């Protein structure tokens, strides 16, 4: 079950991160209204962190190296979700918190099984 959660998180964060890195701001604002409240550098930085987290969730096991990095990547996802939740509350989008809570919980599950 942990593998399912890990691969699901990796897929979600790989897609989200690549979108933030590849798409223009105007293209992102329609789907992610918080983008309007941040700089381009912040959006690209978050995208890079998401891609790194996705890689960290799958590559250590796939390459059979430094498997504790999987737990560290999951903790990084938890930190990203705390930041996302704070941002959503700050800009008046508390209705978006459930997705942050679910992703945080999945990441906590993966971290607990990896450390």
PDB file of C-alpha atoms in Angstrom:
ATOM      1  CA  UNK A   1       0.000   0.000   0.000  1.00  0.00           C
ATOM      2  CA  UNK A   2       2.882   2.346   0.746  1.00  0.00           C
ATOM      3  CA  UNK A   3       4.161   1.888  -2.804  1.00  0.00           C
ATOM      4  CA  UNK A   4       0.776   2.937  -4.203  1.00  0.00           C
ATOM      5  CA  UNK A   5       0.811   6.096  -2.077  1.00  0.00           C
ATOM      6  CA  UNK A   6       4.416   6.821  -3.031  1.00  0.00           C
ATOM      7  CA  UNK A   7       3.859   6.419  -6.769  1.00  0.00           C
ATOM      8  CA  UNK A   8       0.610   8.393  -6.609  1.00  0.00           C
ATOM      9  CA  UNK A   9       2.368  11.276  -4.860  1.00  0.00           C
ATOM     10  CA  UNK A  10       5.254  11.101  -7.318  1.00  0.00           C
ATOM     11  CA  UNK A  11       2.896  11.268 -10.297  1.00  0.00           C
ATOM     12  CA  UNK A  12       0.895  14.157  -8.852  1.00  0.00           C
ATOM     13  CA  UNK A  13       3.971  16.207  -7.995  1.00  0.00           C
ATOM     14  CA  UNK A  14       5.798  15.418 -11.232  1.00  0.00           C
ATOM     15  CA  UNK A  15       2.844  16.611 -13.315  1.00  0.00           C
ATOM     16  CA  UNK A  16       2.212  19.671 -11.134  1.00  0.00           C
ATOM     17  CA  UNK A  17       5.890  20.606 -11.019  1.00  0.00           C
ATOM     18  CA  UNK A  18       6.460  20.201 -14.742  1.00  0.00           C
ATOM     19  CA  UNK A  19       3.378  22.328 -15.430  1.00  0.00           C
ATOM     20  CA  UNK A  20       4.712  25.108 -13.205  1.00  0.00           C
ATOM     21  CA  UNK A  21       8.092  24.951 -14.921  1.00  0.00           C
ATOM     22  CA  UNK A  22       6.840  24.669 -18.500  1.00  0.00           C
ATOM     23  CA  UNK A  23       3.721  26.840 -18.676  1.00  0.00           C
ATOM     24  CA  UNK A  24       3.471  30.607 -18.688  1.00  0.00           C
ATOM     25  CA  UNK A  25       1.959  32.429 -15.742  1.00  0.00           C
ATOM     26  CA  UNK A  26      -1.177  33.318 -17.717  1.00  0.00           C
ATOM     27  CA  UNK A  27      -1.777  29.642 -18.430  1.00  0.00           C
ATOM     28  CA  UNK A  28      -1.411  28.668 -14.783  1.00  0.00           C
ATOM     29  CA  UNK A  29      -3.607  31.355 -13.218  1.00  0.00           C
ATOM     30  CA  UNK A  30      -6.766  29.798 -14.648  1.00  0.00           C
ATOM     31  CA  UNK A  31      -6.138  26.517 -12.827  1.00  0.00           C
ATOM     32  CA  UNK A  32      -4.132  27.759  -9.853  1.00  0.00           C
ATOM     33  CA  UNK A  33      -5.427  31.121  -8.706  1.00  0.00           C
ATOM     34  CA  UNK A  34      -2.713  31.404  -6.048  1.00  0.00           C
ATOM     35  CA  UNK A  35      -0.221  32.014  -8.872  1.00  0.00           C
ATOM     36  CA  UNK A  36      -1.617  35.552  -9.184  1.00  0.00           C
ATOM     37  CA  UNK A  37      -0.386  36.234  -5.629  1.00  0.00           C
ATOM     38  CA  UNK A  38       3.218  35.096  -6.178  1.00  0.00           C
ATOM     39  CA  UNK A  39       6.192  36.002  -8.322  1.00  0.00           C
ATOM     40  CA  UNK A  40       7.302  34.026 -11.364  1.00  0.00           C
ATOM     41  CA  UNK A  41      10.414  32.984  -9.454  1.00  0.00           C
ATOM     42  CA  UNK A  42       8.296  31.590  -6.617  1.00  0.00           C
ATOM     43  CA  UNK A  43       6.124  29.594  -9.022  1.00  0.00           C
ATOM     44  CA  UNK A  44       9.179  28.180 -10.815  1.00  0.00           C
ATOM     45  CA  UNK A  45      10.859  27.435  -7.485  1.00  0.00           C
ATOM     46  CA  UNK A  46       7.814  25.545  -6.231  1.00  0.00           C
ATOM     47  CA  UNK A  47       7.704  23.659  -9.528  1.00  0.00           C
ATOM     48  CA  UNK A  48      11.356  22.674  -9.163  1.00  0.00           C
ATOM     49  CA  UNK A  49      10.770  21.498  -5.588  1.00  0.00           C
ATOM     50  CA  UNK A  50       7.788  19.432  -6.724  1.00  0.00           C
ATOM     51  CA  UNK A  51       9.793  17.750  -9.491  1.00  0.00           C
ATOM     52  CA  UNK A  52      12.632  17.083  -7.034  1.00  0.00           C
ATOM     53  CA  UNK A  53      10.156  15.599  -4.549  1.00  0.00           C
ATOM     54  CA  UNK A  54       8.692  13.339  -7.242  1.00  0.00           C
ATOM     55  CA  UNK A  55      12.170  12.120  -8.157  1.00  0.00           C
ATOM     56  CA  UNK A  56      13.063  11.622  -4.510  1.00  0.00           C
ATOM     57  CA  UNK A  57       9.976   9.504  -3.962  1.00  0.00           C
ATOM     58  CA  UNK A  58      10.818   6.965  -6.679  1.00  0.00           C
ATOM     59  CA  UNK A  59      14.490   7.097  -7.673  1.00  0.00           C
ATOM     60  CA  UNK A  60      16.166   5.899  -4.461  1.00  0.00           C
ATOM     61  CA  UNK A  61      14.315   2.584  -4.557  1.00  0.00           C
ATOM     62  CA  UNK A  62      14.439   2.284  -8.341  1.00  0.00           C
ATOM     63  CA  UNK A  63      18.218   2.769  -8.348  1.00  0.00           C
ATOM     64  CA  UNK A  64      18.727   0.870  -5.084  1.00  0.00           C
ATOM     65  CA  UNK A  65      20.653   3.758  -3.537  1.00  0.00           C
ATOM     66  CA  UNK A  66      20.146   5.867  -0.436  1.00  0.00           C
ATOM     67  CA  UNK A  67      16.616   4.636   0.244  1.00  0.00           C
ATOM     68  CA  UNK A  68      16.234   6.920   3.310  1.00  0.00           C
ATOM     69  CA  UNK A  69      16.021   9.755   0.771  1.00  0.00           C
ATOM     70  CA  UNK A  70      12.494   8.546   0.017  1.00  0.00           C
ATOM     71  CA  UNK A  71      11.458   9.461   3.552  1.00  0.00           C
ATOM     72  CA  UNK A  72      13.213  12.799   3.244  1.00  0.00           C
ATOM     73  CA  UNK A  73      11.360  13.489  -0.011  1.00  0.00           C
ATOM     74  CA  UNK A  74       8.060  12.615   1.674  1.00  0.00           C
ATOM     75  CA  UNK A  75       8.867  15.043   4.488  1.00  0.00           C
ATOM     76  CA  UNK A  76       9.593  17.649   1.814  1.00  0.00           C
ATOM     77  CA  UNK A  77       6.131  17.024   0.350  1.00  0.00           C
ATOM     78  CA  UNK A  78       4.666  17.526   3.818  1.00  0.00           C
ATOM     79  CA  UNK A  79       6.469  20.874   4.072  1.00  0.00           C
ATOM     80  CA  UNK A  80       5.191  21.883   0.625  1.00  0.00           C
ATOM     81  CA  UNK A  81       1.641  21.068   1.715  1.00  0.00           C
ATOM     82  CA  UNK A  82       1.975  23.152   4.880  1.00  0.00           C
ATOM     83  CA  UNK A  83       3.125  26.068   2.728  1.00  0.00           C
ATOM     84  CA  UNK A  84       0.291  25.481   0.274  1.00  0.00           C
ATOM     85  CA  UNK A  85      -2.274  25.389   3.086  1.00  0.00           C
ATOM     86  CA  UNK A  86      -0.953  28.620   4.593  1.00  0.00           C
ATOM     87  CA  UNK A  87      -1.090  30.270   1.169  1.00  0.00           C
ATOM     88  CA  UNK A  88      -4.661  29.124   0.541  1.00  0.00           C
ATOM     89  CA  UNK A  89      -5.807  30.471   3.922  1.00  0.00           C
ATOM     90  CA  UNK A  90      -3.905  33.727   3.404  1.00  0.00           C
ATOM     91  CA  UNK A  91      -5.591  34.429   0.056  1.00  0.00           C
ATOM     92  CA  UNK A  92      -9.059  33.362   1.180  1.00  0.00           C
ATOM     93  CA  UNK A  93      -9.218  29.917  -0.428  1.00  0.00           C
ATOM     94  CA  UNK A  94      -9.780  27.768   2.646  1.00  0.00           C
ATOM     95  CA  UNK A  95     -12.083  25.535   0.591  1.00  0.00           C
ATOM     96  CA  UNK A  96      -8.952  24.165  -1.106  1.00  0.00           C
ATOM     97  CA  UNK A  97      -7.441  22.889   2.146  1.00  0.00           C
ATOM     98  CA  UNK A  98      -8.799  19.315   1.921  1.00  0.00           C
ATOM     99  CA  UNK A  99      -6.499  18.456  -0.977  1.00  0.00           C
ATOM    100  CA  UNK A 100      -3.513  19.758   0.998  1.00  0.00           C
ATOM    101  CA  UNK A 101      -4.570  17.688   4.005  1.00  0.00           C
ATOM    102  CA  UNK A 102      -4.966  14.513   1.910  1.00  0.00           C
ATOM    103  CA  UNK A 103      -1.589  14.967   0.198  1.00  0.00           C
ATOM    104  CA  UNK A 104       0.040  15.751   3.562  1.00  0.00           C
ATOM    105  CA  UNK A 105      -1.459  12.564   5.043  1.00  0.00           C
ATOM    106  CA  UNK A 106      -0.275  10.437   2.110  1.00  0.00           C
ATOM    107  CA  UNK A 107       3.211  11.908   2.433  1.00  0.00           C
ATOM    108  CA  UNK A 108       3.217  11.273   6.197  1.00  0.00           C
ATOM    109  CA  UNK A 109       2.246   7.649   5.526  1.00  0.00           C
ATOM    110  CA  UNK A 110       5.100   7.273   3.044  1.00  0.00           C
ATOM    111  CA  UNK A 111       7.558   8.992   5.394  1.00  0.00           C
ATOM    112  CA  UNK A 112       6.573   6.754   8.308  1.00  0.00           C
ATOM    113  CA  UNK A 113       7.147   3.657   6.202  1.00  0.00           C
ATOM    114  CA  UNK A 114      10.440   4.886   4.781  1.00  0.00           C
ATOM    115  CA  UNK A 115      12.334   6.054   7.836  1.00  0.00           C
TER     116      UNK A 115
END
